[in-house]
Amino acid sequence: MAEPINVHYSASGKSFTAVAINTAAKAGEWIKSKLGAYTSLNQKASPGDLVTEIDKGSEKLIKNLIMTHFPEHSFLGEEGVEPGPLASAEALESVKGADYLWIVDPIDGTTNFVHGFPFFSVSIALAFKGEVIVGVVYDPSRDELFVAEKGKGAYLRGKPMHTSTEATLSESLLATGFPIDPVKALPLNMKGLQAVLPKVRNIRNGGSAALHLAYVAAGRMSGFWEINLNAWDLAAGSLLVQEAGGQITDTVGTPYHLGVRNVAATNGRIHDELLQVLKEAGAAEYEE
Ligand code: 2AM
Ligand code: CA
């Protein structure tokens, strides 16, 4: 009988996780060294949707490193895809059948990066047949590297991470993000915000979905929801949350998969309550 595929190591014995960690750390150090030094700032779809040459340079660095180790793997990175939800969905569709697929956001939190607000990250995930098996989120400002391997837990500085213990929304600290699409996504998020805010301890919007997920995994926040994100914002963080004992679904409760764009991630204990509040507010169902 054929040997089962060991999803954690390549034929050469190189650990996928080691490559993900080294690559995220290198890219993170590089983008940090470029803070305040970008020279080209372009708007993608709107003034809230930004890209600099540092985003592109970071993605190139990451792709080169990963492809050097694993040339047969597939790669999905934000800067290789045209802006907008349709192009994102199509790009994901074209690669999601791949055996090994790296899903990369070279700077998650570009608006923060541009303004010098130190809350941005590098997000690198590896999926095997559509399931995330390695997730790394690196915050170069705090030199924090969050890492998870499927079935092996989630770690920060070598210590296991666990989601928080709050059992009700009333004792919870949540995160959300404000979508830039003023027509559909933003009004939906505002409805959710208005309904959730009076029920929780407070809400933060840090501006990096990947770091919000890492913070949920680390027990620093009780939960997070956001409308209309992309696969590269969520893939690595989804595994951090799951491996830290939390729960991640879309805003109507479908378990996380690579195509999820409207996300709810929590410590598990407040998950149903959060989804219920969003549902009652008419803030859970997003029509593309
Ligand atoms: P980014 O910095 O990689 O673009 C903040 O609310 C979150 O939304 C960030 O993770 C940010 O990722 C993401 N984001 C910003 N612009 C977006 C857009 N036009 N569509 C979807 N997600 C976006
Ligand atoms: Ca980005």
PDB file of C-alpha atoms and ligand atoms in Angstrom:
ATOM      1  CA  MET A   1       0.000   0.000   0.000  1.00  0.00           C
ATOM      2  CA  ALA A   2       1.216   3.509  -0.765  1.00  0.00           C
ATOM      3  CA  GLU A   3       2.601   5.527   2.108  1.00  0.00           C
ATOM      4  CA  PRO A   4       0.089   8.100   3.366  1.00  0.00           C
ATOM      5  CA  ILE A   5       1.122  11.631   2.482  1.00  0.00           C
ATOM      6  CA  ASN A   6       2.722  13.317   5.434  1.00  0.00           C
ATOM      7  CA  VAL A   7       1.177  16.752   5.149  1.00  0.00           C
ATOM      8  CA  HIS A   8       3.713  18.409   7.410  1.00  0.00           C
ATOM      9  CA  TYR A   9       6.897  17.687   5.512  1.00  0.00           C
ATOM     10  CA  SER A  10       7.958  17.842   1.896  1.00  0.00           C
ATOM     11  CA  ALA A  11       9.805  15.035   0.145  1.00  0.00           C
ATOM     12  CA  SER A  12      13.109  16.732   1.041  1.00  0.00           C
ATOM     13  CA  GLY A  13      12.168  16.784   4.709  1.00  0.00           C
ATOM     14  CA  LYS A  14      11.802  20.559   4.846  1.00  0.00           C
ATOM     15  CA  SER A  15       9.093  21.498   7.314  1.00  0.00           C
ATOM     16  CA  PHE A  16       6.257  23.513   5.814  1.00  0.00           C
ATOM     17  CA  THR A  17       5.838  25.260   9.134  1.00  0.00           C
ATOM     18  CA  ALA A  18       9.516  26.226   9.337  1.00  0.00           C
ATOM     19  CA  VAL A  19       9.349  27.759   5.879  1.00  0.00           C
ATOM     20  CA  ALA A  20       6.132  29.623   6.753  1.00  0.00           C
ATOM     21  CA  ILE A  21       7.693  30.983   9.969  1.00  0.00           C
ATOM     22  CA  ASN A  22      10.982  32.020   8.386  1.00  0.00           C
ATOM     23  CA  THR A  23       9.237  33.620   5.444  1.00  0.00           C
ATOM     24  CA  ALA A  24       6.755  35.581   7.594  1.00  0.00           C
ATOM     25  CA  ALA A  25       9.576  36.764   9.865  1.00  0.00           C
ATOM     26  CA  LYS A  26      11.742  37.894   6.941  1.00  0.00           C
ATOM     27  CA  ALA A  27       8.879  39.691   5.198  1.00  0.00           C
ATOM     28  CA  GLY A  28       7.766  41.265   8.485  1.00  0.00           C
ATOM     29  CA  GLU A  29      11.224  42.618   9.272  1.00  0.00           C
ATOM     30  CA  TRP A  30      11.475  43.991   5.763  1.00  0.00           C
ATOM     31  CA  ILE A  31       8.109  45.800   5.821  1.00  0.00           C
ATOM     32  CA  LYS A  32       8.916  47.189   9.267  1.00  0.00           C
ATOM     33  CA  SER A  33      12.183  48.590   7.922  1.00  0.00           C
ATOM     34  CA  LYS A  34      10.139  50.360   5.234  1.00  0.00           C
ATOM     35  CA  LEU A  35       7.644  51.946   7.619  1.00  0.00           C
ATOM     36  CA  GLY A  36       7.159  55.574   6.577  1.00  0.00           C
ATOM     37  CA  ALA A  37       9.388  55.025   3.549  1.00  0.00           C
ATOM     38  CA  TYR A  38       6.960  53.977   0.843  1.00  0.00           C
ATOM     39  CA  THR A  39       7.215  56.081  -2.292  1.00  0.00           C
ATOM     40  CA  SER A  40       4.250  54.938  -4.320  1.00  0.00           C
ATOM     41  CA  LEU A  41       0.765  54.932  -2.830  1.00  0.00           C
ATOM     42  CA  ASN A  42      -2.029  53.795  -5.096  1.00  0.00           C
ATOM     43  CA  GLN A  43      -5.741  53.492  -4.526  1.00  0.00           C
ATOM     44  CA  LYS A  44      -7.259  50.275  -5.734  1.00  0.00           C
ATOM     45  CA  ALA A  45     -11.052  50.501  -5.843  1.00  0.00           C
ATOM     46  CA  SER A  46     -11.476  53.504  -3.500  1.00  0.00           C
ATOM     47  CA  PRO A  47      -9.531  55.867  -1.192  1.00  0.00           C
ATOM     48  CA  GLY A  48      -9.886  53.255   1.568  1.00  0.00           C
ATOM     49  CA  ASP A  49      -8.371  50.469  -0.511  1.00  0.00           C
ATOM     50  CA  LEU A  50      -4.646  51.121  -0.640  1.00  0.00           C
ATOM     51  CA  VAL A  51      -1.565  49.427  -2.010  1.00  0.00           C
ATOM     52  CA  THR A  52       2.088  50.496  -1.857  1.00  0.00           C
ATOM     53  CA  GLU A  53       5.178  49.134  -3.527  1.00  0.00           C
ATOM     54  CA  ILE A  54       5.974  47.611  -0.115  1.00  0.00           C
ATOM     55  CA  ASP A  55       2.888  45.353  -0.338  1.00  0.00           C
ATOM     56  CA  LYS A  56       4.075  44.216  -3.755  1.00  0.00           C
ATOM     57  CA  GLY A  57       7.696  43.817  -2.656  1.00  0.00           C
ATOM     58  CA  SER A  58       6.677  41.822   0.395  1.00  0.00           C
ATOM     59  CA  GLU A  59       4.551  39.474  -1.698  1.00  0.00           C
ATOM     60  CA  LYS A  60       7.399  38.983  -4.178  1.00  0.00           C
ATOM     61  CA  LEU A  61       9.832  38.176  -1.349  1.00  0.00           C
ATOM     62  CA  ILE A  62       7.357  35.691   0.185  1.00  0.00           C
ATOM     63  CA  LYS A  63       6.520  34.040  -3.116  1.00  0.00           C
ATOM     64  CA  ASN A  64      10.190  33.674  -4.071  1.00  0.00           C
ATOM     65  CA  LEU A  65      11.094  32.067  -0.753  1.00  0.00           C
ATOM     66  CA  ILE A  66       8.172  29.666  -0.760  1.00  0.00           C
ATOM     67  CA  MET A  67       8.560  28.719  -4.405  1.00  0.00           C
ATOM     68  CA  THR A  68      12.289  28.079  -3.888  1.00  0.00           C
ATOM     69  CA  HIS A  69      11.425  25.443  -1.295  1.00  0.00           C
ATOM     70  CA  PHE A  70       8.238  24.110  -2.854  1.00  0.00           C
ATOM     71  CA  PRO A  71       8.210  24.843  -6.599  1.00  0.00           C
ATOM     72  CA  GLU A  72       5.347  22.435  -7.237  1.00  0.00           C
ATOM     73  CA  HIS A  73       2.971  24.195  -4.838  1.00  0.00           C
ATOM     74  CA  SER A  74       0.259  26.695  -5.821  1.00  0.00           C
ATOM     75  CA  PHE A  75       0.220  30.285  -4.587  1.00  0.00           C
ATOM     76  CA  LEU A  76      -2.584  32.784  -3.968  1.00  0.00           C
ATOM     77  CA  GLY A  77      -1.476  36.249  -2.864  1.00  0.00           C
ATOM     78  CA  GLU A  78      -3.460  39.456  -2.554  1.00  0.00           C
ATOM     79  CA  GLU A  79      -1.264  41.450  -4.893  1.00  0.00           C
ATOM     80  CA  GLY A  80      -1.530  38.866  -7.679  1.00  0.00           C
ATOM     81  CA  VAL A  81      -5.298  39.381  -7.868  1.00  0.00           C
ATOM     82  CA  GLU A  82      -7.306  42.262  -9.313  1.00  0.00           C
ATOM     83  CA  PRO A  83      -9.228  44.297  -6.704  1.00  0.00           C
ATOM     84  CA  GLY A  84     -12.849  43.472  -5.889  1.00  0.00           C
ATOM     85  CA  PRO A  85     -14.823  40.523  -4.525  1.00  0.00           C
ATOM     86  CA  LEU A  86     -15.509  38.952  -7.925  1.00  0.00           C
ATOM     87  CA  ALA A  87     -11.855  38.767  -8.958  1.00  0.00           C
ATOM     88  CA  SER A  88     -10.975  37.407  -5.481  1.00  0.00           C
ATOM     89  CA  ALA A  89     -13.615  34.676  -5.706  1.00  0.00           C
ATOM     90  CA  GLU A  90     -12.476  33.735  -9.210  1.00  0.00           C
ATOM     91  CA  ALA A  91      -8.811  33.637  -8.180  1.00  0.00           C
ATOM     92  CA  LEU A  92      -9.645  31.369  -5.246  1.00  0.00           C
ATOM     93  CA  GLU A  93     -11.816  29.156  -7.451  1.00  0.00           C
ATOM     94  CA  SER A  94      -8.953  28.685  -9.921  1.00  0.00           C
ATOM     95  CA  VAL A  95      -6.513  27.343  -7.302  1.00  0.00           C
ATOM     96  CA  LYS A  96      -8.575  25.859  -4.521  1.00  0.00           C
ATOM     97  CA  GLY A  97      -8.468  22.336  -5.968  1.00  0.00           C
ATOM     98  CA  ALA A  98      -4.668  22.343  -5.657  1.00  0.00           C
ATOM     99  CA  ASP A  99      -3.056  19.801  -3.357  1.00  0.00           C
ATOM    100  CA  TYR A 100      -0.828  22.363  -1.668  1.00  0.00           C
ATOM    101  CA  LEU A 101      -1.875  26.006  -1.787  1.00  0.00           C
ATOM    102  CA  TRP A 102      -0.113  28.891  -0.042  1.00  0.00           C
ATOM    103  CA  ILE A 103      -2.468  31.773   0.785  1.00  0.00           C
ATOM    104  CA  VAL A 104      -0.668  35.012   1.545  1.00  0.00           C
ATOM    105  CA  ASP A 105      -1.411  38.560   2.600  1.00  0.00           C
ATOM    106  CA  PRO A 106       1.937  40.392   2.372  1.00  0.00           C
ATOM    107  CA  ILE A 107       0.667  43.284   4.532  1.00  0.00           C
ATOM    108  CA  ASP A 108      -2.654  42.888   6.327  1.00  0.00           C
ATOM    109  CA  GLY A 109      -3.534  46.354   7.549  1.00  0.00           C
ATOM    110  CA  THR A 110      -2.095  48.428   4.722  1.00  0.00           C
ATOM    111  CA  THR A 111      -4.015  51.538   5.825  1.00  0.00           C
ATOM    112  CA  ASN A 112      -2.310  51.310   9.228  1.00  0.00           C
ATOM    113  CA  PHE A 113       1.051  50.724   7.560  1.00  0.00           C
ATOM    114  CA  VAL A 114       0.599  53.832   5.419  1.00  0.00           C
ATOM    115  CA  HIS A 115      -0.310  55.971   8.434  1.00  0.00           C
ATOM    116  CA  GLY A 116       2.388  54.530  10.698  1.00  0.00           C
ATOM    117  CA  PHE A 117      -0.191  53.019  13.072  1.00  0.00           C
ATOM    118  CA  PRO A 118       1.642  49.947  14.399  1.00  0.00           C
ATOM    119  CA  PHE A 119      -1.011  47.277  13.875  1.00  0.00           C
ATOM    120  CA  PHE A 120      -0.326  45.360  10.682  1.00  0.00           C
ATOM    121  CA  SER A 121       0.857  41.856   9.926  1.00  0.00           C
ATOM    122  CA  VAL A 122       2.094  39.310   7.440  1.00  0.00           C
ATOM    123  CA  SER A 123      -0.304  36.390   7.033  1.00  0.00           C
ATOM    124  CA  ILE A 124       0.832  33.085   5.533  1.00  0.00           C
ATOM    125  CA  ALA A 125      -1.282  29.925   5.362  1.00  0.00           C
ATOM    126  CA  LEU A 126      -0.777  26.563   3.707  1.00  0.00           C
ATOM    127  CA  ALA A 127      -3.852  24.576   2.690  1.00  0.00           C
ATOM    128  CA  PHE A 128      -3.831  20.907   1.702  1.00  0.00           C
ATOM    129  CA  LYS A 129      -6.785  19.973  -0.523  1.00  0.00           C
ATOM    130  CA  GLY A 130      -8.671  23.058   0.643  1.00  0.00           C
ATOM    131  CA  GLU A 131      -8.019  22.649   4.354  1.00  0.00           C
ATOM    132  CA  VAL A 132      -5.643  24.983   6.176  1.00  0.00           C
ATOM    133  CA  ILE A 133      -2.841  22.935   7.788  1.00  0.00           C
ATOM    134  CA  VAL A 134      -0.361  25.676   8.701  1.00  0.00           C
ATOM    135  CA  GLY A 135      -1.116  29.262   9.737  1.00  0.00           C
ATOM    136  CA  VAL A 136       1.383  31.975  10.637  1.00  0.00           C
ATOM    137  CA  VAL A 137       0.592  35.601  11.439  1.00  0.00           C
ATOM    138  CA  TYR A 138       3.557  37.860  12.230  1.00  0.00           C
ATOM    139  CA  ASP A 139       3.297  41.300  13.837  1.00  0.00           C
ATOM    140  CA  PRO A 140       6.680  42.974  13.267  1.00  0.00           C
ATOM    141  CA  SER A 141       5.812  46.007  15.424  1.00  0.00           C
ATOM    142  CA  ARG A 142       5.615  43.836  18.555  1.00  0.00           C
ATOM    143  CA  ASP A 143       7.785  41.041  17.194  1.00  0.00           C
ATOM    144  CA  GLU A 144       5.002  38.535  17.835  1.00  0.00           C
ATOM    145  CA  LEU A 145       4.744  35.444  15.695  1.00  0.00           C
ATOM    146  CA  PHE A 146       1.531  33.457  16.042  1.00  0.00           C
ATOM    147  CA  VAL A 147       1.720  29.949  14.608  1.00  0.00           C
ATOM    148  CA  ALA A 148      -0.603  26.964  14.352  1.00  0.00           C
ATOM    149  CA  GLU A 149      -0.387  23.519  12.818  1.00  0.00           C
ATOM    150  CA  LYS A 150      -3.493  21.445  12.195  1.00  0.00           C
ATOM    151  CA  GLY A 151      -4.002  19.090  15.117  1.00  0.00           C
ATOM    152  CA  LYS A 152      -0.917  20.351  16.958  1.00  0.00           C
ATOM    153  CA  GLY A 153      -2.127  23.520  18.661  1.00  0.00           C
ATOM    154  CA  ALA A 154      -1.422  27.218  18.365  1.00  0.00           C
ATOM    155  CA  TYR A 155       1.664  28.899  19.825  1.00  0.00           C
ATOM    156  CA  LEU A 156       3.059  32.329  20.638  1.00  0.00           C
ATOM    157  CA  ARG A 157       6.697  32.558  21.740  1.00  0.00           C
ATOM    158  CA  GLY A 158       6.759  28.796  22.221  1.00  0.00           C
ATOM    159  CA  LYS A 159       3.782  28.776  24.597  1.00  0.00           C
ATOM    160  CA  PRO A 160       0.415  27.250  23.717  1.00  0.00           C
ATOM    161  CA  MET A 161      -2.313  29.804  23.046  1.00  0.00           C
ATOM    162  CA  HIS A 162      -5.846  29.394  24.321  1.00  0.00           C
ATOM    163  CA  THR A 163      -8.946  31.415  23.578  1.00  0.00           C
ATOM    164  CA  SER A 164     -10.496  33.422  26.412  1.00  0.00           C
ATOM    165  CA  THR A 165     -13.049  32.165  28.912  1.00  0.00           C
ATOM    166  CA  GLU A 166     -15.840  34.777  28.752  1.00  0.00           C
ATOM    167  CA  ALA A 167     -19.176  33.002  28.566  1.00  0.00           C
ATOM    168  CA  THR A 168     -21.451  35.932  27.711  1.00  0.00           C
ATOM    169  CA  LEU A 169     -21.322  38.905  25.395  1.00  0.00           C
ATOM    170  CA  SER A 170     -21.750  41.209  28.390  1.00  0.00           C
ATOM    171  CA  GLU A 171     -18.241  40.372  29.625  1.00  0.00           C
ATOM    172  CA  SER A 172     -16.662  40.247  26.154  1.00  0.00           C
ATOM    173  CA  LEU A 173     -14.212  42.449  24.303  1.00  0.00           C
ATOM    174  CA  LEU A 174     -14.884  42.107  20.576  1.00  0.00           C
ATOM    175  CA  ALA A 175     -13.220  43.299  17.391  1.00  0.00           C
ATOM    176  CA  THR A 176     -14.734  44.239  14.072  1.00  0.00           C
ATOM    177  CA  GLY A 177     -13.590  45.968  10.908  1.00  0.00           C
ATOM    178  CA  PHE A 178     -15.269  48.724   8.962  1.00  0.00           C
ATOM    179  CA  PRO A 179     -15.710  47.651   5.348  1.00  0.00           C
ATOM    180  CA  ILE A 180     -14.929  50.231   2.703  1.00  0.00           C
ATOM    181  CA  ASP A 181     -17.854  49.390   0.415  1.00  0.00           C
ATOM    182  CA  PRO A 182     -20.324  52.145   1.371  1.00  0.00           C
ATOM    183  CA  VAL A 183     -23.244  50.626  -0.516  1.00  0.00           C
ATOM    184  CA  LYS A 184     -23.770  47.209   1.050  1.00  0.00           C
ATOM    185  CA  ALA A 185     -21.053  45.990   3.385  1.00  0.00           C
ATOM    186  CA  LEU A 186     -20.689  49.153   5.479  1.00  0.00           C
ATOM    187  CA  PRO A 187     -24.425  49.602   6.207  1.00  0.00           C
ATOM    188  CA  LEU A 188     -24.615  45.926   7.195  1.00  0.00           C
ATOM    189  CA  ASN A 189     -21.637  46.300   9.506  1.00  0.00           C
ATOM    190  CA  MET A 190     -23.154  49.457  11.053  1.00  0.00           C
ATOM    191  CA  LYS A 191     -26.350  47.552  11.822  1.00  0.00           C
ATOM    192  CA  GLY A 192     -24.298  44.862  13.505  1.00  0.00           C
ATOM    193  CA  LEU A 193     -22.246  47.424  15.401  1.00  0.00           C
ATOM    194  CA  GLN A 194     -25.342  49.191  16.689  1.00  0.00           C
ATOM    195  CA  ALA A 195     -26.850  45.920  17.875  1.00  0.00           C
ATOM    196  CA  VAL A 196     -23.704  44.358  19.363  1.00  0.00           C
ATOM    197  CA  LEU A 197     -22.080  47.374  21.036  1.00  0.00           C
ATOM    198  CA  PRO A 198     -24.643  47.877  23.837  1.00  0.00           C
ATOM    199  CA  LYS A 199     -24.393  44.165  24.662  1.00  0.00           C
ATOM    200  CA  VAL A 200     -20.613  43.851  25.073  1.00  0.00           C
ATOM    201  CA  ARG A 201     -17.875  45.311  27.258  1.00  0.00           C
ATOM    202  CA  ASN A 202     -16.513  47.131  24.216  1.00  0.00           C
ATOM    203  CA  ILE A 203     -15.487  46.806  20.568  1.00  0.00           C
ATOM    204  CA  ARG A 204     -12.146  47.585  18.906  1.00  0.00           C
ATOM    205  CA  ASN A 205     -11.284  48.044  15.267  1.00  0.00           C
ATOM    206  CA  GLY A 206      -7.545  47.527  15.002  1.00  0.00           C
ATOM    207  CA  GLY A 207      -7.501  47.409  11.202  1.00  0.00           C
ATOM    208  CA  SER A 208      -5.899  44.004  10.537  1.00  0.00           C
ATOM    209  CA  ALA A 209      -8.257  41.048  10.293  1.00  0.00           C
ATOM    210  CA  ALA A 210      -5.384  38.562  10.528  1.00  0.00           C
ATOM    211  CA  LEU A 211      -4.165  40.147  13.776  1.00  0.00           C
ATOM    212  CA  HIS A 212      -7.698  40.293  15.165  1.00  0.00           C
ATOM    213  CA  LEU A 213      -7.919  36.535  14.636  1.00  0.00           C
ATOM    214  CA  ALA A 214      -4.512  36.053  16.263  1.00  0.00           C
ATOM    215  CA  TYR A 215      -5.710  38.103  19.246  1.00  0.00           C
ATOM    216  CA  VAL A 216      -8.849  35.958  19.553  1.00  0.00           C
ATOM    217  CA  ALA A 217      -6.588  32.886  19.502  1.00  0.00           C
ATOM    218  CA  ALA A 218      -4.323  34.424  22.158  1.00  0.00           C
ATOM    219  CA  GLY A 219      -7.312  35.150  24.426  1.00  0.00           C
ATOM    220  CA  ARG A 220      -6.758  38.920  24.189  1.00  0.00           C
ATOM    221  CA  MET A 221     -10.132  39.407  22.570  1.00  0.00           C
ATOM    222  CA  SER A 222     -13.276  37.309  23.022  1.00  0.00           C
ATOM    223  CA  GLY A 223     -14.376  37.429  19.396  1.00  0.00           C
ATOM    224  CA  PHE A 224     -14.303  39.157  16.026  1.00  0.00           C
ATOM    225  CA  TRP A 225     -16.655  39.615  13.105  1.00  0.00           C
ATOM    226  CA  GLU A 226     -16.317  41.396   9.787  1.00  0.00           C
ATOM    227  CA  ILE A 227     -18.130  41.557   6.454  1.00  0.00           C
ATOM    228  CA  ASN A 228     -16.629  41.022   2.997  1.00  0.00           C
ATOM    229  CA  LEU A 229     -13.061  39.896   3.654  1.00  0.00           C
ATOM    230  CA  ASN A 230     -10.854  37.822   1.370  1.00  0.00           C
ATOM    231  CA  ALA A 231      -9.305  34.375   1.721  1.00  0.00           C
ATOM    232  CA  TRP A 232      -5.836  35.828   2.413  1.00  0.00           C
ATOM    233  CA  ASP A 233      -7.125  37.924   5.329  1.00  0.00           C
ATOM    234  CA  LEU A 234      -8.567  34.871   7.070  1.00  0.00           C
ATOM    235  CA  ALA A 235      -6.806  31.632   6.147  1.00  0.00           C
ATOM    236  CA  ALA A 236      -3.870  31.705   8.591  1.00  0.00           C
ATOM    237  CA  GLY A 237      -5.900  33.243  11.426  1.00  0.00           C
ATOM    238  CA  SER A 238      -8.677  30.670  11.018  1.00  0.00           C
ATOM    239  CA  LEU A 239      -6.301  27.890  12.047  1.00  0.00           C
ATOM    240  CA  LEU A 240      -4.908  29.952  14.943  1.00  0.00           C
ATOM    241  CA  VAL A 241      -8.434  30.339  16.335  1.00  0.00           C
ATOM    242  CA  GLN A 242      -9.370  26.688  15.844  1.00  0.00           C
ATOM    243  CA  GLU A 243      -6.149  25.318  17.276  1.00  0.00           C
ATOM    244  CA  ALA A 244      -6.434  27.658  20.273  1.00  0.00           C
ATOM    245  CA  GLY A 245      -9.823  26.132  21.091  1.00  0.00           C
ATOM    246  CA  GLY A 246     -12.074  28.742  19.503  1.00  0.00           C
ATOM    247  CA  GLN A 247     -14.740  28.626  16.821  1.00  0.00           C
ATOM    248  CA  ILE A 248     -14.798  30.192  13.369  1.00  0.00           C
ATOM    249  CA  THR A 249     -17.748  30.283  10.976  1.00  0.00           C
ATOM    250  CA  ASP A 250     -19.325  32.689   8.559  1.00  0.00           C
ATOM    251  CA  THR A 251     -21.830  35.148  10.024  1.00  0.00           C
ATOM    252  CA  VAL A 252     -24.734  32.726   9.446  1.00  0.00           C
ATOM    253  CA  GLY A 253     -22.952  29.834  11.157  1.00  0.00           C
ATOM    254  CA  THR A 254     -21.461  27.838   8.263  1.00  0.00           C
ATOM    255  CA  PRO A 255     -18.153  26.325   9.421  1.00  0.00           C
ATOM    256  CA  TYR A 256     -15.062  28.123   8.068  1.00  0.00           C
ATOM    257  CA  HIS A 257     -13.837  27.219   4.587  1.00  0.00           C
ATOM    258  CA  LEU A 258     -11.519  29.088   2.216  1.00  0.00           C
ATOM    259  CA  GLY A 259     -14.441  30.838   0.493  1.00  0.00           C
ATOM    260  CA  VAL A 260     -15.788  32.491   3.678  1.00  0.00           C
ATOM    261  CA  ARG A 261     -15.943  36.306   3.317  1.00  0.00           C
ATOM    262  CA  ASN A 262     -18.209  37.277   6.233  1.00  0.00           C
ATOM    263  CA  VAL A 263     -16.506  35.942   9.313  1.00  0.00           C
ATOM    264  CA  ALA A 264     -17.341  35.348  12.963  1.00  0.00           C
ATOM    265  CA  ALA A 265     -14.545  33.991  15.173  1.00  0.00           C
ATOM    266  CA  THR A 266     -14.857  33.630  18.927  1.00  0.00           C
ATOM    267  CA  ASN A 267     -13.717  31.741  21.982  1.00  0.00           C
ATOM    268  CA  GLY A 268     -16.611  29.355  21.208  1.00  0.00           C
ATOM    269  CA  ARG A 269     -18.576  30.197  24.345  1.00  0.00           C
ATOM    270  CA  ILE A 270     -20.090  33.409  22.983  1.00  0.00           C
ATOM    271  CA  HIS A 271     -20.401  32.227  19.390  1.00  0.00           C
ATOM    272  CA  ASP A 272     -24.121  31.443  19.299  1.00  0.00           C
ATOM    273  CA  GLU A 273     -25.000  34.601  21.201  1.00  0.00           C
ATOM    274  CA  LEU A 274     -23.000  36.778  18.784  1.00  0.00           C
ATOM    275  CA  LEU A 275     -24.544  35.121  15.714  1.00  0.00           C
ATOM    276  CA  GLN A 276     -28.009  35.515  17.222  1.00  0.00           C
ATOM    277  CA  VAL A 277     -27.546  39.243  17.827  1.00  0.00           C
ATOM    278  CA  LEU A 278     -26.233  39.737  14.268  1.00  0.00           C
ATOM    279  CA  LYS A 279     -29.150  37.742  12.882  1.00  0.00           C
ATOM    280  CA  GLU A 280     -31.775  39.662  14.837  1.00  0.00           C
ATOM    281  CA  ALA A 281     -30.222  42.936  13.667  1.00  0.00           C
ATOM    282  CA  GLY A 282     -30.359  41.800  10.018  1.00  0.00           C
ATOM    283  CA  ALA A 283     -26.556  42.086   9.973  1.00  0.00           C
ATOM    284  CA  ALA A 284     -25.588  38.484   9.233  1.00  0.00           C
ATOM    285  CA  GLU A 285     -26.696  37.881   5.656  1.00  0.00           C
ATOM    286  CA  TYR A 286     -24.689  39.621   2.969  1.00  0.00           C
ATOM    287  CA  GLU A 287     -25.798  39.419  -0.654  1.00  0.00           C
ATOM    288  CA  GLU A 288     -22.891  39.876  -3.069  1.00  0.00           C
TER     289      GLU A 288
HETATM  290  P1  2AM B   1      -5.653  44.699   3.864  1.00  0.00           P
HETATM  291  O1  2AM B   1      -4.976  45.693   4.703  1.00  0.00           O
HETATM  292  O2  2AM B   1      -4.798  43.544   3.468  1.00  0.00           O
HETATM  293  O3  2AM B   1      -6.314  45.339   2.656  1.00  0.00           O
HETATM  294  C1  2AM B   1      -9.623  45.847   7.955  1.00  0.00           C
HETATM  295  O4  2AM B   1     -10.976  46.059   8.194  1.00  0.00           O
HETATM  296  C2  2AM B   1      -9.412  44.601   7.148  1.00  0.00           C
HETATM  297  O5  2AM B   1     -10.082  44.714   5.884  1.00  0.00           O
HETATM  298  C3  2AM B   1      -7.953  44.363   6.838  1.00  0.00           C
HETATM  299  O6  2AM B   1      -7.675  43.025   7.080  1.00  0.00           O
HETATM  300  C4  2AM B   1      -7.813  44.754   5.372  1.00  0.00           C
HETATM  301  O7  2AM B   1      -6.827  44.020   4.702  1.00  0.00           O
HETATM  302  C5  2AM B   1      -9.171  44.401   4.835  1.00  0.00           C
HETATM  303  N1  2AM B   1      -9.535  45.159   3.655  1.00  0.00           N
HETATM  304  C6  2AM B   1      -9.139  46.394   3.317  1.00  0.00           C
HETATM  305  N2  2AM B   1      -9.666  46.777   2.148  1.00  0.00           N
HETATM  306  C7  2AM B   1     -10.449  45.768   1.739  1.00  0.00           C
HETATM  307  C8  2AM B   1     -11.264  45.551   0.593  1.00  0.00           C
HETATM  308  N3  2AM B   1     -11.408  46.444  -0.357  1.00  0.00           N
HETATM  309  N4  2AM B   1     -11.942  44.390   0.503  1.00  0.00           N
HETATM  310  C9  2AM B   1     -11.813  43.477   1.472  1.00  0.00           C
HETATM  311  N5  2AM B   1     -11.038  43.610   2.554  1.00  0.00           N
HETATM  312  C10 2AM B   1     -10.359  44.739   2.705  1.00  0.00           C
HETATM  313 CA    CA B   2      -2.989  43.253   2.187  1.00  0.00          CA
END
